[in-house]
XYZ file of C-alpha atoms in Angstrom:
345
model
C -12.592 -2.084 9.961
C -12.275 -1.955 6.592
C -7.848 -1.225 6.830
C -7.368 -4.288 9.194
C -9.439 -6.507 6.849
C -6.858 -6.104 4.019
C -4.152 -6.451 6.704
C -5.308 -8.879 7.593
C -5.510 -10.386 3.898
C -2.337 -9.109 2.281
C -0.193 -11.851 5.525
C -3.072 -15.040 4.398
C -1.219 -14.160 0.603
C 1.823 -14.135 1.904
C 1.313 -17.203 4.184
C -0.738 -19.126 1.024
C 2.183 -18.278 -1.172
C 4.919 -19.718 0.289
C 2.530 -22.637 1.546
C 1.914 -23.419 -2.276
C 5.200 -22.399 -3.977
C 8.292 -22.672 -1.423
C 11.103 -20.200 -3.643
C 11.574 -17.645 -1.455
C 10.457 -15.342 1.103
C 12.642 -11.857 2.270
C 11.811 -10.727 5.869
C 12.903 -7.330 7.064
C 11.606 -5.131 10.402
C 13.587 -1.829 11.283
C 12.766 -0.424 14.780
C 14.508 3.098 14.227
C 14.099 6.489 15.991
C 15.884 9.866 15.493
C 15.682 10.542 19.178
C 15.612 14.623 19.376
C 14.989 16.819 16.546
C 17.474 20.735 17.547
C 16.551 23.564 15.054
C 18.844 25.919 15.982
C 18.122 29.572 14.112
C 19.684 33.378 14.941
C 20.479 32.681 18.380
C 17.352 30.805 19.616
C 17.041 27.303 19.764
C 14.388 24.408 19.941
C 14.372 20.968 20.427
C 11.451 18.273 20.139
C 10.928 14.343 20.689
C 11.048 12.639 17.038
C 8.949 9.839 18.206
C 9.505 5.782 16.958
C 8.944 4.210 13.773
C 9.237 0.338 12.865
C 9.136 -0.266 8.988
C 8.179 -4.185 7.968
C 8.800 -5.109 4.600
C 7.953 -8.604 2.981
C 8.937 -9.650 0.211
C 7.849 -13.844 -1.243
C 9.374 -14.936 -4.855
C 9.013 -17.744 -7.084
C 9.152 -18.354 -11.482
C 5.309 -17.439 -11.108
C 4.362 -15.470 -8.709
C 6.257 -11.890 -6.651
C 4.574 -10.060 -3.807
C 5.035 -7.115 -1.457
C 4.700 -5.614 1.427
C 5.671 -2.437 2.721
C 4.186 -0.457 5.681
C 5.029 1.876 8.342
C 4.394 2.077 11.817
C 4.832 5.575 13.840
C 4.717 7.094 17.486
C 5.459 10.275 17.769
C 4.171 14.266 17.512
C 0.799 15.408 15.169
C 2.980 17.361 13.386
C 6.044 14.604 13.180
C 3.322 11.659 12.062
C 1.583 14.362 9.582
C 5.125 15.905 8.273
C 5.319 12.159 7.174
C 2.734 11.363 5.764
C 1.056 9.159 8.329
C -2.651 8.339 9.137
C -2.578 8.848 12.658
C -4.692 9.516 15.917
C -3.832 10.765 18.565
C -3.350 14.915 20.109
C -0.215 17.819 19.516
C 2.052 16.289 21.383
C 1.609 12.606 21.042
C -0.001 10.665 17.855
C 0.618 7.199 16.715
C -0.029 6.131 13.228
C 0.375 4.270 10.001
C 1.635 4.347 6.109
C 1.743 1.762 4.073
C 4.837 2.447 1.435
C 4.496 -0.082 -0.743
C 2.758 -2.806 -2.873
C 2.706 -5.000 -5.745
C 1.855 -8.267 -6.987
C 3.007 -9.978 -10.567
C 2.171 -13.225 -11.647
C 3.541 -14.412 -14.767
C 1.112 -16.564 -16.584
C 3.692 -17.469 -19.393
C 7.684 -16.671 -18.616
C 7.678 -14.829 -21.405
C 4.217 -11.939 -20.048
C 4.346 -10.513 -16.895
C 0.854 -9.136 -15.319
C 1.748 -6.158 -12.234
C -0.017 -4.537 -10.071
C 1.686 -1.460 -8.689
C 4.895 -3.010 -9.586
C 7.695 -0.815 -9.723
C 9.930 -1.620 -12.021
C 13.162 0.798 -11.700
C 15.801 2.209 -14.314
C 19.141 1.160 -13.840
C 20.942 3.863 -15.104
C 18.536 6.698 -12.884
C 19.900 5.703 -9.143
C 22.267 7.510 -7.548
C 23.680 5.801 -4.794
C 24.425 8.340 -1.984
C 20.777 10.117 -2.023
C 19.947 6.072 -2.506
C 16.873 6.269 -4.740
C 15.938 6.476 -8.583
C 14.417 9.660 -10.011
C 11.240 9.839 -10.191
C 8.659 9.481 -11.960
C 11.119 8.696 -14.870
C 13.361 6.094 -13.499
C 10.689 3.485 -13.137
C 8.673 1.880 -16.577
C 6.172 0.124 -13.700
C 2.378 1.127 -13.523
C -0.403 0.806 -10.980
C -1.434 -1.778 -13.779
C 1.189 -2.732 -16.232
C 2.446 -5.205 -18.236
C 6.324 -6.115 -18.230
C 7.119 -8.648 -21.514
C 10.634 -10.160 -21.580
C 10.895 -11.516 -25.158
C 14.989 -12.578 -25.557
C 17.446 -12.454 -22.216
C 18.205 -9.217 -21.066
C 14.837 -7.304 -22.530
C 12.663 -6.447 -20.624
C 9.404 -4.251 -22.212
C 6.476 -2.419 -19.380
C 3.385 -0.589 -20.655
C 0.150 0.290 -18.083
C -1.535 2.912 -16.576
C -1.492 4.819 -13.297
C -4.927 4.284 -11.954
C -5.302 8.303 -10.324
C -6.341 9.113 -13.963
C -9.452 7.019 -13.890
C -10.707 8.266 -10.576
C -10.404 11.951 -10.237
C -7.174 12.544 -8.905
C -6.964 16.176 -10.811
C -8.266 17.852 -13.190
C -6.767 15.641 -16.031
C -8.603 12.979 -14.800
C -10.563 12.237 -18.493
C -6.989 11.532 -19.671
C -5.340 8.173 -18.791
C -1.455 8.189 -17.152
C -0.201 5.914 -19.555
C 3.729 4.857 -19.272
C 5.868 3.287 -21.238
C 9.587 2.241 -21.030
C 12.084 -0.833 -21.888
C 15.512 -1.862 -20.055
C 18.168 -3.826 -21.897
C 21.656 -5.454 -21.147
C 24.539 -5.266 -23.167
C 26.543 -8.252 -22.717
C 26.846 -8.365 -18.898
C 28.509 -4.128 -19.523
C 25.637 -1.993 -19.657
C 22.276 -1.571 -19.491
C 20.506 1.020 -21.136
C 16.935 1.617 -20.684
C 14.022 5.087 -21.000
C 10.545 5.614 -20.081
C 7.221 7.751 -20.965
C 5.093 8.718 -17.951
C 1.895 10.322 -18.276
C 2.150 10.188 -22.681
C -0.453 12.182 -23.660
C -0.853 15.052 -20.476
C 0.503 17.960 -20.691
C 2.503 16.084 -16.997
C 4.451 14.041 -18.545
C 7.947 12.699 -18.085
C 10.624 11.330 -20.380
C 13.926 10.029 -19.362
C 17.021 7.731 -20.499
C 19.949 6.210 -18.860
C 22.667 4.070 -18.917
C 24.305 1.788 -16.432
C 27.757 1.206 -17.052
C 28.562 -2.782 -14.684
C 31.274 -4.055 -17.242
C 34.151 -3.304 -13.606
C 33.468 -5.261 -10.775
C 33.123 -3.111 -8.055
C 32.106 -0.630 -9.931
C 29.347 1.047 -11.233
C 28.659 4.560 -12.363
C 24.096 5.465 -13.916
C 24.210 8.181 -15.436
C 20.901 10.241 -17.564
C 18.691 12.521 -18.624
C 15.086 13.601 -17.982
C 12.632 16.112 -18.683
C 10.077 16.372 -15.951
C 11.632 14.000 -13.258
C 12.178 15.055 -9.483
C 15.188 13.971 -6.835
C 17.559 15.301 -3.345
C 15.540 18.400 -4.003
C 16.406 19.110 -6.951
C 13.593 19.433 -9.769
C 12.665 19.818 -13.123
C 14.756 19.253 -16.592
C 17.221 17.293 -14.985
C 21.711 15.955 -15.775
C 22.181 12.721 -13.422
C 25.299 10.653 -12.398
C 26.019 8.594 -9.892
C 29.179 6.057 -8.790
C 29.406 3.795 -6.802
C 33.047 1.637 -6.098
C 33.241 -1.381 -3.475
C 36.446 -3.011 -2.814
C 37.157 -5.604 0.812
C 37.084 -2.845 2.949
C 36.218 0.553 1.355
C 32.608 1.601 -0.684
C 32.073 5.081 -2.240
C 29.832 6.629 -3.646
C 29.617 9.931 -5.681
C 26.426 11.741 -6.574
C 25.672 14.594 -9.099
C 22.421 16.136 -9.847
C 21.759 19.311 -12.000
C 18.034 21.362 -13.301
C 18.577 22.021 -16.921
C 15.347 24.420 -16.731
C 11.482 22.952 -16.171
C 9.093 24.743 -13.977
C 10.272 23.457 -10.652
C 11.723 26.971 -9.242
C 10.918 26.609 -5.402
C 13.852 23.589 -5.480
C 17.398 23.206 -5.211
C 19.497 23.661 -8.896
C 22.089 21.830 -8.110
C 22.636 18.777 -6.028
C 26.418 16.826 -4.827
C 26.698 13.828 -2.852
C 29.776 11.551 -1.174
C 29.793 8.894 0.648
C 32.478 6.797 1.978
C 32.533 3.809 4.276
C 34.970 1.232 5.801
C 34.643 -2.415 7.564
C 36.613 -1.717 10.570
C 35.658 -5.680 11.766
C 33.065 -8.408 10.401
C 30.881 -6.640 13.009
C 31.890 -3.324 12.626
C 31.758 -1.062 9.977
C 31.835 3.256 10.218
C 30.781 5.816 7.091
C 30.369 9.090 6.587
C 27.786 10.616 3.621
C 27.413 14.847 2.392
C 25.016 16.623 0.344
C 25.879 20.107 -1.023
C 22.232 21.519 -2.814
C 22.299 24.904 -4.491
C 19.438 27.341 -5.400
C 20.538 29.903 -8.085
C 17.720 31.784 -8.149
C 18.009 32.809 -4.340
C 18.991 36.121 -3.241
C 20.108 34.694 -0.240
C 20.698 31.150 1.806
C 20.368 29.715 -1.374
C 21.918 27.023 -0.262
C 22.167 23.288 1.784
C 25.382 21.230 3.385
C 24.050 17.996 5.263
C 26.405 15.743 6.449
C 25.829 12.111 7.977
C 28.128 9.745 9.942
C 27.333 6.100 11.375
C 28.519 3.699 13.303
C 27.026 0.033 12.005
C 27.084 -3.307 13.952
C 26.214 -6.475 12.787
C 25.471 -9.147 15.570
C 24.561 -12.004 13.852
C 23.124 -13.204 10.886
C 19.829 -11.834 11.191
C 20.667 -8.949 13.494
C 22.406 -5.582 13.132
C 22.256 -1.483 15.153
C 23.001 1.383 14.778
C 23.856 4.999 14.945
C 24.851 8.384 14.111
C 24.083 12.260 12.986
C 22.439 14.219 10.838
C 24.504 17.318 10.671
C 22.076 20.646 7.819
C 22.797 24.326 7.561
C 21.031 25.745 5.780
C 22.480 29.632 5.580
C 21.993 30.941 9.542
C 19.385 28.068 10.225
C 21.316 24.240 12.317
C 19.094 20.929 12.386
C 20.133 17.957 14.343
C 19.307 14.345 14.696
C 21.115 11.567 16.179
C 19.061 8.247 14.532
C 19.460 5.110 16.012
C 17.829 1.736 14.061
C 17.645 -2.020 14.704
C 16.998 -3.693 12.052
C 15.910 -7.586 12.511
C 16.218 -9.887 8.977
C 15.645 -13.258 7.189
């Protein structure tokens, strides 16, 4: 009942904000499924139903207020829902559940100052276009409770704390998780950012990043992270990512290498590449590939992934797509066949 009231309250806040400020509201709903998960290992074959997911993302923005909510609903097996972090009910072969992926509020009482609740702020240089993600945790200068100061155009300074440390989330509960960082844009040419997360505890994460945006259609990101993770690579990381778009062609490339640290169970190297082509106004094709390697593994310490895909844009609001995900790791091969339908406005 309490969870239901929270969802009703969130919906009411969005409706109130849209009515009062009437600035900009975006909505996206995606129904997706991998259809079937196939595992082939040493000649043995195992297939299982992959389940369905429905992700709804709503965002509202105005001069004074930003709101966001991202909710996943899933239907599948107990294993698929548990592996994806759902709160679920059901039995081993059939279950249903939900997960609140993200939520945020930022209000700006004056132009200089923003006050954020669970508001992330991703540093541009920490983004890898093929992986489609930012380095965790140092690639984010937002906090559960944070301040965003914008003293001059192009500069954002952030500071705050995360709630987990205040409510006994782990053995360091007595030490608040304090975060700080900044990003500055230089003449539509460079974005330079730095972050300091969980500053006063042993689990601190530090990042320094730069993003080159000086050529139309081209973005090059790079940086160094102390105690971070992305694409199953963790530790002290050097990362670089590039994306290029011109006419109907799009190209992406990623590289991450671990330079040390405490996370020995993860991969030490990740390489990614992608290519996309807009065949016509409605049709587009793409393929992405990745390679991961664990330098410390005695054998089978590598993983190769290939993901071809086709998308069809029905109109301004509807898009459908289908593809395949193939992952090879030593003698084991995994197959899935993702399909989706997205409605947005």
